[in-house]
Each structure stands twice: as structure tokens, then as C-alpha cells.
PDB file of C-alpha atoms in Angstrom:
ATOM      1  CA  MET A 931     158.960 143.981  83.680  1.00 55.00           C
ATOM      2  CA  SER A 932     158.181 143.613  87.402  1.00 61.00           C
ATOM      3  CA  ASP A 933     158.998 146.292  89.973  1.00 64.00           C
ATOM      4  CA  GLU A 934     161.622 143.943  91.442  1.00 66.00           C
ATOM      5  CA  VAL A 935     163.448 143.632  88.117  1.00 66.00           C
ATOM      6  CA  PHE A 936     163.141 147.353  87.385  1.00 66.00           C
ATOM      7  CA  ASP A 937     164.588 148.234  90.802  1.00 70.00           C
ATOM      8  CA  PHE A 938     167.397 145.728  90.321  1.00 69.00           C
ATOM      9  CA  ILE A 939     168.444 147.178  86.951  1.00 70.00           C
ATOM     10  CA  ARG A 940     168.259 150.746  88.270  1.00 72.00           C
ATOM     11  CA  GLU A 941     170.324 149.975  91.370  1.00 74.00           C
ATOM     12  CA  ASN A 942     172.852 147.652  89.713  1.00 75.00           C
ATOM     13  CA  THR A 943     173.512 149.260  86.343  1.00 82.00           C
ATOM     14  CA  MET A 944     177.279 149.444  86.812  1.00 84.00           C
ATOM     15  CA  PRO A 945     177.747 145.964  88.394  1.00 87.00           C
ATOM     16  CA  PHE A 946     175.478 144.441  85.714  1.00 88.00           C
ATOM     17  CA  ASN A 947     177.409 146.102  82.882  1.00 91.00           C
ATOM     18  CA  GLU A 948     180.648 144.968  84.505  1.00 92.00           C
ATOM     19  CA  LEU A 949     179.405 141.374  84.651  1.00 93.00           C
ATOM     20  CA  MET A 950     178.447 141.501  80.967  1.00 94.00           C
ATOM     21  CA  ALA A 951     181.959 142.791  80.197  1.00 96.00           C
ATOM     22  CA  TYR A 952     183.403 139.757  82.014  1.00 96.00           C
ATOM     23  CA  TYR A 953     181.279 137.474  79.842  1.00 97.00           C
ATOM     24  CA  ARG A 954     182.548 139.250  76.711  1.00 97.00           C
ATOM     25  CA  CYS A 955     186.106 138.658  77.917  1.00 97.00           C
ATOM     26  CA  ALA A 956     185.324 134.964  78.437  1.00 98.00           C
ATOM     27  CA  ILE A 957     183.974 134.723  74.884  1.00 98.00           C
ATOM     28  CA  MET A 958     187.184 136.279  73.548  1.00 97.00           C
ATOM     29  CA  GLU A 959     189.233 133.680  75.440  1.00 97.00           C
ATOM     30  CA  VAL A 960     187.232 130.753  74.028  1.00 98.00           C
ATOM     31  CA  GLU A 961     187.141 132.209  70.519  1.00 98.00           C
ATOM     32  CA  THR A 962     190.922 132.600  70.569  1.00 97.00           C
ATOM     33  CA  LYS A 963     191.330 128.964  71.587  1.00 98.00           C
ATOM     34  CA  PHE A 964     189.284 127.808  68.601  1.00 98.00           C
ATOM     35  CA  LYS A 965     191.151 130.128  66.234  1.00 97.00           C
ATOM     36  CA  VAL A 966     194.470 128.727  67.473  1.00 97.00           C
ATOM     37  CA  LEU A 967     193.240 125.154  66.917  1.00 96.00           C
ATOM     38  CA  ASN A 968     192.068 126.052  63.425  1.00 96.00           C
ATOM     39  CA  GLU A 969     195.433 127.609  62.607  1.00 95.00           C
ATOM     40  CA  GLN A 970     197.290 124.584  63.953  1.00 94.00           C
ATOM     41  CA  PHE A 971     195.269 122.182  61.799  1.00 91.00           C
ATOM     42  CA  SER A 972     195.804 124.431  58.795  1.00 91.00           C
ATOM     43  CA  LEU A 973     199.577 124.213  59.248  1.00 90.00           C
ATOM     44  CA  GLN A 974     199.768 120.571  60.285  1.00 87.00           C
ATOM     45  CA  TYR A 975     197.131 118.960  58.072  1.00 80.00           C
ATOM     46  CA  ASP A 976     196.580 121.599  55.365  1.00 81.00           C
ATOM     47  CA  ARG A 977     192.894 121.985  56.174  1.00 85.00           C
ATOM     48  CA  ASN A 978     190.648 124.159  58.313  1.00 92.00           C
ATOM     49  CA  PRO A 979     188.025 122.289  60.356  1.00 94.00           C
ATOM     50  CA  ILE A 980     186.243 125.551  61.288  1.00 97.00           C
ATOM     51  CA  GLU A 981     184.134 127.383  58.723  1.00 96.00           C
ATOM     52  CA  THR A 982     182.909 130.271  60.878  1.00 97.00           C
ATOM     53  CA  ILE A 983     182.663 131.325  64.522  1.00 98.00           C
ATOM     54  CA  LYS A 984     179.699 133.303  65.849  1.00 97.00           C
ATOM     55  CA  THR A 985     179.427 134.862  69.315  1.00 97.00           C
ATOM     56  CA  ARG A 986     176.681 136.516  71.319  1.00 96.00           C
ATOM     57  CA  ILE A 987     175.830 137.867  74.775  1.00 97.00           C
ATOM     58  CA  LYS A 988     172.282 137.210  75.959  1.00 95.00           C
ATOM     59  CA  SER A 989     170.258 140.417  76.056  1.00 92.00           C
ATOM     60  CA  THR A 990     168.941 141.895  79.306  1.00 87.00           C
ATOM     61  CA  GLU A 991     165.444 140.888  78.208  1.00 87.00           C
ATOM     62  CA  GLY A 992     166.660 137.349  77.542  1.00 91.00           C
ATOM     63  CA  ILE A 993     168.284 137.150  80.972  1.00 91.00           C
ATOM     64  CA  ILE A 994     165.068 138.363  82.644  1.00 86.00           C
ATOM     65  CA  LYS A 995     162.992 135.754  80.767  1.00 88.00           C
ATOM     66  CA  LYS A 996     165.460 132.990  81.669  1.00 91.00           C
ATOM     67  CA  ALA A 997     165.448 134.019  85.353  1.00 89.00           C
ATOM     68  CA  ASN A 998     161.640 133.970  85.397  1.00 88.00           C
ATOM     69  CA  LYS A 999     161.546 130.605  83.624  1.00 91.00           C
ATOM     70  CA  LYS A1000     163.987 129.081  86.096  1.00 91.00           C
ATOM     71  CA  ASN A1001     162.207 130.841  88.976  1.00 91.00           C
ATOM     72  CA  ILE A1002     165.435 132.138  90.487  1.00 89.00           C
ATOM     73  CA  PRO A1003     165.999 135.322  92.521  1.00 85.00           C
ATOM     74  CA  PHE A1004     166.943 138.309  90.380  1.00 82.00           C
ATOM     75  CA  THR A1005     170.300 139.079  91.996  1.00 84.00           C
ATOM     76  CA  MET A1006     173.813 139.346  90.561  1.00 87.00           C
ATOM     77  CA  GLU A1007     174.956 136.199  92.376  1.00 90.00           C
ATOM     78  CA  SER A1008     171.920 134.191  91.313  1.00 91.00           C
ATOM     79  CA  ILE A1009     172.215 135.253  87.667  1.00 91.00           C
ATOM     80  CA  GLU A1010     175.890 134.292  87.492  1.00 93.00           C
ATOM     81  CA  GLN A1011     175.402 130.952  89.240  1.00 93.00           C
ATOM     82  CA  ASN A1012     172.189 129.751  87.611  1.00 94.00           C
ATOM     83  CA  ILE A1013     172.114 131.119  84.050  1.00 95.00           C
ATOM     84  CA  ARG A1014     174.815 129.276  82.140  1.00 95.00           C
ATOM     85  CA  ASP A1015     174.262 130.532  78.601  1.00 96.00           C
ATOM     86  CA  ILE A1016     174.688 134.303  79.002  1.00 97.00           C
ATOM     87  CA  ALA A1017     177.901 134.054  76.987  1.00 98.00           C
ATOM     88  CA  GLY A1018     177.571 131.951  73.852  1.00 98.00           C
ATOM     89  CA  ILE A1019     179.879 130.902  71.044  1.00 98.00           C
ATOM     90  CA  ARG A1020     178.851 128.854  68.010  1.00 98.00           C
ATOM     91  CA  VAL A1021     181.461 127.017  65.964  1.00 98.00           C
ATOM     92  CA  ILE A1022     180.412 125.956  62.462  1.00 98.00           C
ATOM     93  CA  CYS A1023     182.392 123.001  61.110  1.00 96.00           C
ATOM     94  CA  SER A1024     182.719 121.342  57.737  1.00 91.00           C
ATOM     95  CA  PHE A1025     182.158 117.782  58.957  1.00 95.00           C
ATOM     96  CA  THR A1026     180.575 116.020  61.931  1.00 95.00           C
ATOM     97  CA  GLU A1027     183.903 114.371  62.711  1.00 95.00           C
ATOM     98  CA  ASP A1028     185.453 117.828  63.161  1.00 96.00           C
ATOM     99  CA  ILE A1029     182.872 118.709  65.826  1.00 97.00           C
ATOM    100  CA  TYR A1030     183.978 115.918  68.156  1.00 97.00           C
ATOM    101  CA  MET A1031     187.657 116.454  67.380  1.00 96.00           C
ATOM    102  CA  LEU A1032     187.463 120.167  68.257  1.00 97.00           C
ATOM    103  CA  ALA A1033     185.397 119.505  71.384  1.00 97.00           C
ATOM    104  CA  ASP A1034     187.989 116.979  72.595  1.00 97.00           C
ATOM    105  CA  CYS A1035     190.862 119.369  71.872  1.00 96.00           C
ATOM    106  CA  LEU A1036     189.141 122.161  73.798  1.00 97.00           C
ATOM    107  CA  LEU A1037     188.253 120.036  76.815  1.00 97.00           C
ATOM    108  CA  GLN A1038     191.785 118.628  77.073  1.00 97.00           C
ATOM    109  CA  GLN A1039     193.160 122.108  77.795  1.00 97.00           C
ATOM    110  CA  ASP A1040     194.029 122.401  81.474  1.00 96.00           C
ATOM    111  CA  ASP A1041     192.288 125.738  82.072  1.00 96.00           C
ATOM    112  CA  ILE A1042     188.925 124.496  80.758  1.00 98.00           C
ATOM    113  CA  THR A1043     186.384 122.860  83.078  1.00 98.00           C
ATOM    114  CA  LEU A1044     183.423 120.990  81.596  1.00 98.00           C
ATOM    115  CA  ILE A1045     180.210 121.777  83.489  1.00 97.00           C
ATOM    116  CA  GLU A1046     177.678 120.077  81.202  1.00 97.00           C
ATOM    117  CA  LYS A1047     177.559 118.299  77.857  1.00 98.00           C
ATOM    118  CA  LYS A1048     174.482 117.640  75.701  1.00 98.00           C
ATOM    119  CA  ASP A1049     174.911 115.726  72.465  1.00 98.00           C
ATOM    120  CA  TYR A1050     171.978 116.521  70.193  1.00 98.00           C
ATOM    121  CA  ILE A1051     173.819 114.996  67.228  1.00 97.00           C
ATOM    122  CA  LYS A1052     173.770 111.442  68.533  1.00 96.00           C
ATOM    123  CA  ASN A1053     170.465 112.140  70.284  1.00 97.00           C
ATOM    124  CA  PRO A1054     168.565 114.731  68.184  1.00 96.00           C
ATOM    125  CA  LYS A1055     165.659 116.664  69.639  1.00 94.00           C
ATOM    126  CA  GLU A1056     162.170 115.632  68.548  1.00 91.00           C
ATOM    127  CA  SER A1057     162.069 118.662  66.232  1.00 91.00           C
ATOM    128  CA  GLY A1058     165.139 117.368  64.374  1.00 94.00           C
ATOM    129  CA  TYR A1059     167.574 119.850  65.972  1.00 95.00           C
ATOM    130  CA  ARG A1060     171.177 118.642  65.957  1.00 97.00           C
ATOM    131  CA  SER A1061     174.169 120.230  67.662  1.00 98.00           C
ATOM    132  CA  LEU A1062     176.771 119.496  70.337  1.00 98.00           C
ATOM    133  CA  HIS A1063     176.338 121.740  73.391  1.00 98.00           C
ATOM    134  CA  LEU A1064     179.008 122.279  76.026  1.00 98.00           C
ATOM    135  CA  ILE A1065     178.828 124.443  79.128  1.00 98.00           C
ATOM    136  CA  ILE A1066     182.392 125.212  80.127  1.00 98.00           C
ATOM    137  CA  GLU A1067     184.140 127.367  82.685  1.00 98.00           C
ATOM    138  CA  ILE A1068     187.208 129.383  81.720  1.00 98.00           C
ATOM    139  CA  PRO A1069     189.373 131.842  83.680  1.00 97.00           C
ATOM    140  CA  ILE A1070     189.684 135.470  82.656  1.00 97.00           C
ATOM    141  CA  PHE A1071     192.529 137.577  84.020  1.00 95.00           C
ATOM    142  CA  LEU A1072     191.552 141.056  85.164  1.00 92.00           C
ATOM    143  CA  GLN A1073     193.651 143.866  86.575  1.00 88.00           C
ATOM    144  CA  ASN A1074     193.719 142.545  90.131  1.00 89.00           C
ATOM    145  CA  GLU A1075     191.959 139.198  90.023  1.00 92.00           C
ATOM    146  CA  LYS A1076     191.205 136.014  88.152  1.00 94.00           C
ATOM    147  CA  ARG A1077     187.560 135.070  87.597  1.00 96.00           C
ATOM    148  CA  ARG A1078     186.103 131.859  86.251  1.00 97.00           C
ATOM    149  CA  MET A1079     183.240 132.482  83.832  1.00 97.00           C
ATOM    150  CA  LYS A1080     180.747 130.113  82.213  1.00 97.00           C
ATOM    151  CA  VAL A1081     180.369 129.979  78.430  1.00 98.00           C
ATOM    152  CA  GLU A1082     178.006 127.922  76.299  1.00 98.00           C
ATOM    153  CA  VAL A1083     179.699 126.382  73.264  1.00 98.00           C
ATOM    154  CA  GLN A1084     177.640 125.035  70.367  1.00 98.00           C
ATOM    155  CA  LEU A1085     179.310 123.036  67.604  1.00 98.00           C
ATOM    156  CA  ARG A1086     177.446 122.289  64.357  1.00 98.00           C
ATOM    157  CA  THR A1087     178.018 121.461  60.728  1.00 97.00           C
ATOM    158  CA  ILE A1088     177.020 123.943  58.021  1.00 96.00           C
ATOM    159  CA  ALA A1089     173.915 121.843  57.282  1.00 96.00           C
ATOM    160  CA  MET A1090     172.890 121.712  60.969  1.00 97.00           C
ATOM    161  CA  ASP A1091     173.326 125.467  61.296  1.00 96.00           C
ATOM    162  CA  PHE A1092     171.287 126.144  58.149  1.00 95.00           C
ATOM    163  CA  TRP A1093     168.416 124.005  59.434  1.00 95.00           C
ATOM    164  CA  ALA A1094     168.489 125.513  62.947  1.00 95.00           C
ATOM    165  CA  SER A1095     168.528 129.062  61.557  1.00 92.00           C
ATOM    166  CA  VAL A1096     165.544 128.490  59.266  1.00 89.00           C
ATOM    167  CA  GLU A1097     163.607 126.497  61.888  1.00 89.00           C
ATOM    168  CA  HIS A1098     164.142 129.268  64.456  1.00 86.00           C
ATOM    169  CA  LYS A1099     162.683 131.867  62.076  1.00 81.00           C
ATOM    170  CA  LEU A1100     159.696 129.721  61.162  1.00 78.00           C
ATOM    171  CA  ARG A1101     158.956 128.685  64.749  1.00 75.00           C
ATOM    172  CA  TYR A1102     157.927 132.196  65.727  1.00 71.00           C
ATOM    173  CA  LYS A1103     155.534 132.761  62.821  1.00 67.00           C
ATOM    174  CA  LYS A1104     152.074 133.509  64.227  1.00 68.00           C
ATOM    175  CA  ASN A1105     148.485 132.907  63.118  1.00 78.00           C
ATOM    176  CA  ILE A1106     149.178 129.415  61.754  1.00 80.00           C
ATOM    177  CA  PRO A1107     146.365 126.861  62.343  1.00 84.00           C
ATOM    178  CA  ASP A1108     147.374 123.976  64.641  1.00 80.00           C
ATOM    179  CA  SER A1109     146.749 121.385  61.922  1.00 83.00           C
ATOM    180  CA  GLU A1110     149.110 123.174  59.512  1.00 84.00           C
ATOM    181  CA  ALA A1111     151.691 123.733  62.258  1.00 81.00           C
ATOM    182  CA  GLU A1112     151.795 119.962  62.915  1.00 84.00           C
ATOM    183  CA  ILE A1113     152.340 119.219  59.216  1.00 88.00           C
ATOM    184  CA  LEU A1114     155.123 121.824  58.996  1.00 86.00           C
ATOM    185  CA  ALA A1115     156.795 120.382  62.111  1.00 86.00           C
ATOM    186  CA  LEU A1116     156.856 116.932  60.478  1.00 90.00           C
ATOM    187  CA  GLU A1117     158.279 118.352  57.250  1.00 92.00           C
ATOM    188  CA  LEU A1118     160.986 120.257  59.150  1.00 91.00           C
ATOM    189  CA  SER A1119     161.900 117.077  61.022  1.00 92.00           C
ATOM    190  CA  ASP A1120     162.127 115.229  57.693  1.00 94.00           C
ATOM    191  CA  CYS A1121     164.379 118.000  56.315  1.00 95.00           C
ATOM    192  CA  ALA A1122     166.641 117.615  59.350  1.00 96.00           C
ATOM    193  CA  ASN A1123     166.952 113.872  58.659  1.00 95.00           C
ATOM    194  CA  GLN A1124     167.813 114.521  55.015  1.00 96.00           C
ATOM    195  CA  LEU A1125     170.494 117.040  55.980  1.00 95.00           C
ATOM    196  CA  ALA A1126     171.931 114.548  58.482  1.00 96.00           C
ATOM    197  CA  GLN A1127     172.187 112.010  55.664  1.00 96.00           C
ATOM    198  CA  LEU A1128     173.902 114.651  53.523  1.00 95.00           C
ATOM    199  CA  ASP A1129     176.425 115.293  56.321  1.00 96.00           C
ATOM    200  CA  ASP A1130     177.138 111.545  56.490  1.00 96.00           C
ATOM    201  CA  LYS A1131     177.551 111.325  52.713  1.00 96.00           C
ATOM    202  CA  MET A1132     179.946 114.281  52.590  1.00 94.00           C
ATOM    203  CA  GLU A1133     181.971 112.723  55.411  1.00 94.00           C
ATOM    204  CA  GLN A1134     182.256 109.474  53.449  1.00 95.00           C
ATOM    205  CA  ILE A1135     183.376 111.377  50.327  1.00 94.00           C
ATOM    206  CA  LYS A1136     185.999 113.239  52.348  1.00 90.00           C
ATOM    207  CA  LYS A1137     187.372 109.970  53.732  1.00 91.00           C
ATOM    208  CA  ARG A1138     187.535 108.437  50.237  1.00 91.00           C
ATOM    209  CA  ILE A1139     189.427 111.479  48.948  1.00 88.00           C
ATOM    210  CA  VAL A1140     191.912 111.265  51.843  1.00 86.00           C
ATOM    211  CA  GLU A1141     192.453 107.533  51.290  1.00 88.00           C
ATOM    212  CA  ALA A1142     192.830 107.934  47.515  1.00 88.00           C
ATOM    213  CA  GLU A1143     195.328 110.738  48.050  1.00 82.00           C
ATOM    214  CA  LYS A1144     197.402 108.576  50.397  1.00 83.00           C
ATOM    215  CA  GLU A1145     197.469 105.657  47.964  1.00 83.00           C
ATOM    216  CA  SER A1146     198.177 107.410  44.667  1.00 78.00           C
ATOM    217  CA  ALA A1147     199.929 110.749  45.215  1.00 61.00           C
ATOM    218  CA  PRO A1148     203.754 110.502  45.284  1.00 63.00           C
ATOM    219  CA  LYS A1149     205.489 112.704  47.821  1.00 58.00           C
ATOM    220  CA  GLY A1150     206.206 116.192  46.583  1.00 55.00           C
ATOM    221  CA  ASP A1151     203.526 116.107  43.876  1.00 55.00           C
ATOM    222  CA  ARG A1152     201.496 119.233  43.575  1.00 52.00           C
ATOM    223  CA  LYS A1153     197.929 118.724  44.758  1.00 58.00           C
ATOM    224  CA  ARG A1154     195.289 119.205  42.084  1.00 60.00           C
ATOM    225  CA  PRO A1155     191.656 120.092  42.765  1.00 60.00           C
ATOM    226  CA  LEU A1156     189.019 117.491  41.981  1.00 60.00           C
ATOM    227  CA  PRO A1157     187.597 117.967  38.483  1.00 63.00           C
ATOM    228  CA  THR A1158     184.088 119.376  38.232  1.00 60.00           C
ATOM    229  CA  ILE A1159     181.308 117.462  36.478  1.00 52.00           C
ATOM    230  CA  GLY A1160     181.361 120.035  33.658  1.00 55.00           C
ATOM    231  CA  GLY A1161     185.122 119.767  33.346  1.00 56.00           C
ATOM    232  CA  MET A1162     184.989 115.979  33.078  1.00 53.00           C
ATOM    233  CA  LEU A1163     182.313 116.175  30.357  1.00 51.00           C
ATOM    234  CA  ILE A1164     184.426 118.602  28.303  1.00 51.00           C
ATOM    235  CA  LYS A1165     187.507 116.410  28.715  1.00 54.00           C
ATOM    236  CA  ASN A1166     185.568 113.323  27.623  1.00 57.00           C
ATOM    237  CA  ARG A1167     184.214 115.123  24.549  1.00 54.00           C
ATOM    238  CA  ILE A1168     187.708 116.157  23.538  1.00 49.00           C
ATOM    239  CA  ASN A1169     188.905 112.595  23.919  1.00 57.00           C
ATOM    240  CA  GLY A1170     186.001 111.371  21.781  1.00 56.00           C
ATOM    241  CA  LEU A1171     184.384 109.400  24.543  1.00 48.00           C
ATOM    242  CA  ILE A1172     181.135 111.364  24.294  1.00 47.00           C
ATOM    243  CA  LYS A1173     179.650 112.476  20.970  1.00 45.00           C
TER     244      LYS A1173
END
């Protein structure tokens, strides 16, 4: 930590903590919006597009590293203007289709301003990383003022989140020879492609279930869960179809 950074933290402890509190408030606002959307879809369509929501505030160390990487002055104004991912929220969805639907619903709200959008689902990173990233601005209402705060929103499927979590842990393993690291990078990229295919397959199955339900289920019929493979085998044995 440089003397400049140390002096800044010592002299701005209260303002810095206050700024972090504003970012926490912004996260709460965005999280509530997603929870409301999830509840609405549960009532209207009898399904929940959101599996889980995770939030985080970038650590002081992380903010220092980001400021050094971007080569920006270490001041309160510079941090707030130039570091856009201090507040982060990650929304884990069941299907890829839900990611774009939720992103559209969020961005249509009149108090949300889109600052930046990066689609790593349609355009994956070389590593295989897939996710939809949004930098948005949202107002928070304080005792005597309204402030607009930036929040990074990441939307992923369960498969994308699993891959990103494992890849992140493996990326920081040390003492691996370069030749082995290259092989592992290729294998991780291949795993990402396989998981993307799995996401596509699950989406197709979901659409077939929805279409079959529309065609065959009379109104008012009680919905039944799909039979399991084991359940179908038992039923077939009972009916004498399998000996």
C-alpha cells in the first residue's frame, strides 16, 4: 500500500465508509427489483425464473488494485466516477432465455439507466466464460438527498455460474508448469462449451414441455410432475411391457 493510499484511507475513513453504505443501499434497491419480478412471474406464469441472488461490495483492497490498474487518482470523486463494479449483484437463472427476459424487464424500468452492456453469452471470452454483464445507475433516497449509484449486474444460468466458480478457484492455483496450464485452459474451455450445449438442451426440453402442456392439458386439470426414469420402468414392469 503506497503512502498516498494509506494517507487517503486515514483521512477519509468516515466518507469512505459512507460511500460504501450508499453502494449497499443501491444493491438493496436492485435486489428488491429482481425479487419483485420473480414474485410477479411466480403469480402470473407459475414459475420462478430466478434460482438465487448473490450480492457483494468490492473490498478496500480490491478497490485499491482496481484504481492502480486503471491508473486513476485515489480520491473519493475518482473512485465513484471510474470504478463501476464496487457494488455487484449476480442473478442465477434456470434458463438462458430467462437472462435476457429479466435484463429487459429491469432496463425498461424508468429509474434505471444503462451505462454499459457486455454480452459474454453470445460472445464468450476466450477462456469459455459466459455471462451477461450490465452496468446500471439507480437512485437511492437518503434523508435529505437523492443519489444515483452505479451497480454491476451479472446474469448467468446455473451451469454458467458453476463453471465460473470452479474456473476462478483453479485460475489462482500456483506452481503449475506453463505446458500443463495451457492444457488445463483448453480443457476448461471445452467444459464451458459442453455446459453451453447442456443449457441449450434444457431450454429445448422446457419449450417442449410448455408446448405439450398447452396442447393436451384441459383447463382446470391438476398439473402432474413429469415421471422419473425409475418410475416409468416400474410402471412398464407392472404393465408387463418389460420382463
